[in-house]
Coordinates of C-alpha atoms in Angstrom, one line a residue:
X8 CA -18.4 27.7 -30.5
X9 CA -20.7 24.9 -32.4
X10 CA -18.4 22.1 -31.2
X11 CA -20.7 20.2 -28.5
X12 CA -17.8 18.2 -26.4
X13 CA -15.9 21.5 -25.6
X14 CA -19.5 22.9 -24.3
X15 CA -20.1 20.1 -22.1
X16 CA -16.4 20.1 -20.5
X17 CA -16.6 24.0 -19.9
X18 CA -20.1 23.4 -18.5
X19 CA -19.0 20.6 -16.5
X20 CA -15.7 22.5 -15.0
X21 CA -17.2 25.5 -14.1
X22 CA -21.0 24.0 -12.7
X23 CA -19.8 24.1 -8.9
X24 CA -22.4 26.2 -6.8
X25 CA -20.2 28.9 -5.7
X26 CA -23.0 30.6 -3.9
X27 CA -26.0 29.9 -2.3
X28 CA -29.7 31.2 -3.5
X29 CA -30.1 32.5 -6.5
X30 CA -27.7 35.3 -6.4
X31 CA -24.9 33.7 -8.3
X32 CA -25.1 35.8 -11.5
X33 CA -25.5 38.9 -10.0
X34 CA -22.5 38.4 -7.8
X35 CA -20.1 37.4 -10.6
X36 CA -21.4 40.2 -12.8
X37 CA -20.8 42.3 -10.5
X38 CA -17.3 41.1 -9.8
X39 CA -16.5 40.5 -13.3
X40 CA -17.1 43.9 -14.3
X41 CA -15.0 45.9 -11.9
X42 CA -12.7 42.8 -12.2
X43 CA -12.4 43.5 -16.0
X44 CA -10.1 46.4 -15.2
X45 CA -7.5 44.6 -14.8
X46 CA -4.8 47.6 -14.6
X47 CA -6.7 48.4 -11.0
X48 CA -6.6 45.0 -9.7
X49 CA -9.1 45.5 -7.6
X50 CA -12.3 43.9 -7.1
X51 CA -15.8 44.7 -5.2
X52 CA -18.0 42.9 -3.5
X53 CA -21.9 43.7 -3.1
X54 CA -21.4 45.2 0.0
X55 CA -18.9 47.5 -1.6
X56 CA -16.0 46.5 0.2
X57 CA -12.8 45.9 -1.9
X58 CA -10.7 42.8 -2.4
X59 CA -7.7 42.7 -0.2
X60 CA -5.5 40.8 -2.7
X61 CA -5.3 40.0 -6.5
X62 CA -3.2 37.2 -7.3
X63 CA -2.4 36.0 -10.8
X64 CA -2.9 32.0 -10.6
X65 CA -2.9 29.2 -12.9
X66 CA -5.7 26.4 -12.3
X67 CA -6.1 23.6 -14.6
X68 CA -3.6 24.7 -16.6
X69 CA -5.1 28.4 -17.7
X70 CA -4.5 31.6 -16.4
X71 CA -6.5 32.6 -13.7
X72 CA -6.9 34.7 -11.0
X73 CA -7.1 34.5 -7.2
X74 CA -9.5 37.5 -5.7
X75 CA -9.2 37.4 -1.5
X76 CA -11.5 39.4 0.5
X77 CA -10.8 40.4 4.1
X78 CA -12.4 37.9 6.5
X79 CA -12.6 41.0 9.0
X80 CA -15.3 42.8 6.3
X81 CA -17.0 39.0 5.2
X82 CA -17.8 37.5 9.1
X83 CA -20.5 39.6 10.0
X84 CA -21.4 41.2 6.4
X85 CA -25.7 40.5 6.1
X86 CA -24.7 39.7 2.7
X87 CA -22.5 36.5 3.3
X88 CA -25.1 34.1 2.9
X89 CA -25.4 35.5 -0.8
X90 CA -21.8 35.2 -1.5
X91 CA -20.0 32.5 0.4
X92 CA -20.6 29.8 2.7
X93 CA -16.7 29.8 4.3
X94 CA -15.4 32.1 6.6
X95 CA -12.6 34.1 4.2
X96 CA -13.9 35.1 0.8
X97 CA -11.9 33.9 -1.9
X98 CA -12.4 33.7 -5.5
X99 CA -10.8 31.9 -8.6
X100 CA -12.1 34.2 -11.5
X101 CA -10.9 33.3 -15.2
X102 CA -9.9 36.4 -18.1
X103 CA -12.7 38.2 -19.5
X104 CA -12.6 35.8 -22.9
X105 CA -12.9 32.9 -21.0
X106 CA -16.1 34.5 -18.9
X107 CA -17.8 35.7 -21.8
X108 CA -17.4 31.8 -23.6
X109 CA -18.9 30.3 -20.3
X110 CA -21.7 32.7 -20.5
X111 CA -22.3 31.9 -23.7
X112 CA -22.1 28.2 -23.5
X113 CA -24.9 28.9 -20.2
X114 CA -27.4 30.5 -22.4
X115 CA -27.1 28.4 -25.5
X116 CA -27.5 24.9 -22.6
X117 CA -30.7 27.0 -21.9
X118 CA -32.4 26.3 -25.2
X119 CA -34.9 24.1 -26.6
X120 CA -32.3 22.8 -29.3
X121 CA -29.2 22.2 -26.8
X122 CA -32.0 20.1 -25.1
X123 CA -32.3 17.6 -27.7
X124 CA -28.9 17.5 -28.8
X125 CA -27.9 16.4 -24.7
X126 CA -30.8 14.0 -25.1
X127 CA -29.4 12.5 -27.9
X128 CA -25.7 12.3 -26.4
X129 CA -27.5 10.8 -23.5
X130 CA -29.0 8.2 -26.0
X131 CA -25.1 7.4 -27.1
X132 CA -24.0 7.2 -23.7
X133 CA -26.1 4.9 -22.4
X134 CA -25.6 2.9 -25.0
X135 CA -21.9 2.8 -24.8
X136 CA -22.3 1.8 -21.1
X137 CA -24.5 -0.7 -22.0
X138 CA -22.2 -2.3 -24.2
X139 CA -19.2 -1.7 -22.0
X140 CA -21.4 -3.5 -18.9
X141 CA -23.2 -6.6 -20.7
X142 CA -20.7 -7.1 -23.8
X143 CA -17.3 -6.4 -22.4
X144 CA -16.4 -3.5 -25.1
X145 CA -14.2 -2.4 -22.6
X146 CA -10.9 -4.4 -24.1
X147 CA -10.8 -6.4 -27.0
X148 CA -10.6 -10.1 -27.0
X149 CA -8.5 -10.4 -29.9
X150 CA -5.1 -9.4 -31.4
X151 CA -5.2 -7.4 -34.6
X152 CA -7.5 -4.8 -36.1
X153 CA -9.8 -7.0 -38.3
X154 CA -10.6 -9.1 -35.6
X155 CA -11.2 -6.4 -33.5
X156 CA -13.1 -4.2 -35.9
X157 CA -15.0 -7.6 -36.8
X158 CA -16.1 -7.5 -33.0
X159 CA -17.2 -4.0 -32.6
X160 CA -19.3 -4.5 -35.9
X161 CA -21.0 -7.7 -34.5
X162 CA -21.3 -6.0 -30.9
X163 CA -23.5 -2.7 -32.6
X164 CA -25.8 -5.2 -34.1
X165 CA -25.9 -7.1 -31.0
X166 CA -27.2 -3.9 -29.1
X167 CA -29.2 -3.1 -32.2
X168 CA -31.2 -6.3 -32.1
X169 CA -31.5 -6.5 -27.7
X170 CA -32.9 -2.6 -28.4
X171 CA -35.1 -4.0 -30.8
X172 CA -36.1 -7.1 -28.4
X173 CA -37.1 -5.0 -25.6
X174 CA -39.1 -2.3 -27.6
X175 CA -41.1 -5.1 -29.1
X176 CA -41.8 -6.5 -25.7
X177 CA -42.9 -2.9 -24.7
X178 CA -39.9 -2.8 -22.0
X179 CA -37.7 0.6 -22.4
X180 CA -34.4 -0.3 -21.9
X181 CA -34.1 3.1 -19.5
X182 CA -35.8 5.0 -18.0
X183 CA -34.5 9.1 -17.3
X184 CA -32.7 9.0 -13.5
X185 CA -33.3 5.8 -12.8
X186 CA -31.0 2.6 -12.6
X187 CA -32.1 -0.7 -15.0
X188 CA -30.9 -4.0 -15.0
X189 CA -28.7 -5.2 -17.6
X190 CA -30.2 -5.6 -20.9
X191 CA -29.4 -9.4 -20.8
X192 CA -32.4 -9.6 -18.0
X193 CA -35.3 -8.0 -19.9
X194 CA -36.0 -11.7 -21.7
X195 CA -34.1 -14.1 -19.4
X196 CA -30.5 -14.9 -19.9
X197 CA -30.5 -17.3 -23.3

């Protein structure tokens, strides 16, 4: 798995807070593994009660399954706050290949070098949005593929030179978290 865009649309799909605290991994470990035999169809929760259903599912167009707990056993369980913040306790849990891909993605997004590599597609982000917001690179004026490609060309070097123009002038173009103004206000609209 070295390809970055499939890492960042698994991380982005499955990055819902499930639980509360920080018991999130040891819950789905612990479901994962006695959900892993999947002849049982059975899984427990860390209160060692068992999952009243198993239903196969599809969601997002992958095979899934749906894991219901017994609202009876989850109410008044002293563990609920770990678990679940609804009343019934239902999960959506993916196959084992699919968990163990996620996992991995989680611990390589932990490293130093998946740092800089985000920063960097941060960096290309914003400077797509930047030249979507202040040079219209959202459609193309022009009919034909020269004309267009001429465009994009003279658009790069446009955001080349207004980077340029506001590191010179000791302005950063954006700061982490924060909103700017668009890059035609750092010297005055010319």
């Amino acid at each position: 798995m070295t390809d970055p865009g499939f890492d960042a649309s698994v991380l982005s799909e499955f990055r819902s807070c499930l639980v509360a605290g920080g018991a999130e991994e040891h819950l789905l470990d612990t479901l994962l593994v006695l959900c892993r035999e999947q002849n049982r169809q059975v899984a427990t929760c860390p209160a060692a009660h068992t999952s009243r259903r198993w239903l196969p599912d599809y969601w997002q167009g992958r095979t899934a399954f749906k894991v219901r707990f017994s609202t009876i056993h989850c109410r008044p369980c002293p563990l609920k706050s770990r678990c679940t913040r609804s009343g019934r306790r239902l999960l959506t849990l993916r196959p084992p290949e699919e968990h163990e891909t996620l996992e991995a993605a989680r611990q390589r997004e932990a490293q130093l070098a998946f740092s800089k590599e985000d920063r960097q597609r941060a960096g290309i982000e914003g400077t797509i949005s930047a030249g979507v917001r202040v040079l219209h690179l959202r459609r193309s004026r022009y009919i034909g593929l020269a004309k267009t490609h001429l465009r994009h060309v003279l658009t790069a070097a446009a955001l080349n030179l207004i980077g340029l123009d506001a590191w010179f002038a000791g302005m950063p173009l954006a700061l982490p978290g924060k909103i700017t103004q668009p890059l035609y206000c750092y010297r005055g609209a010319r």
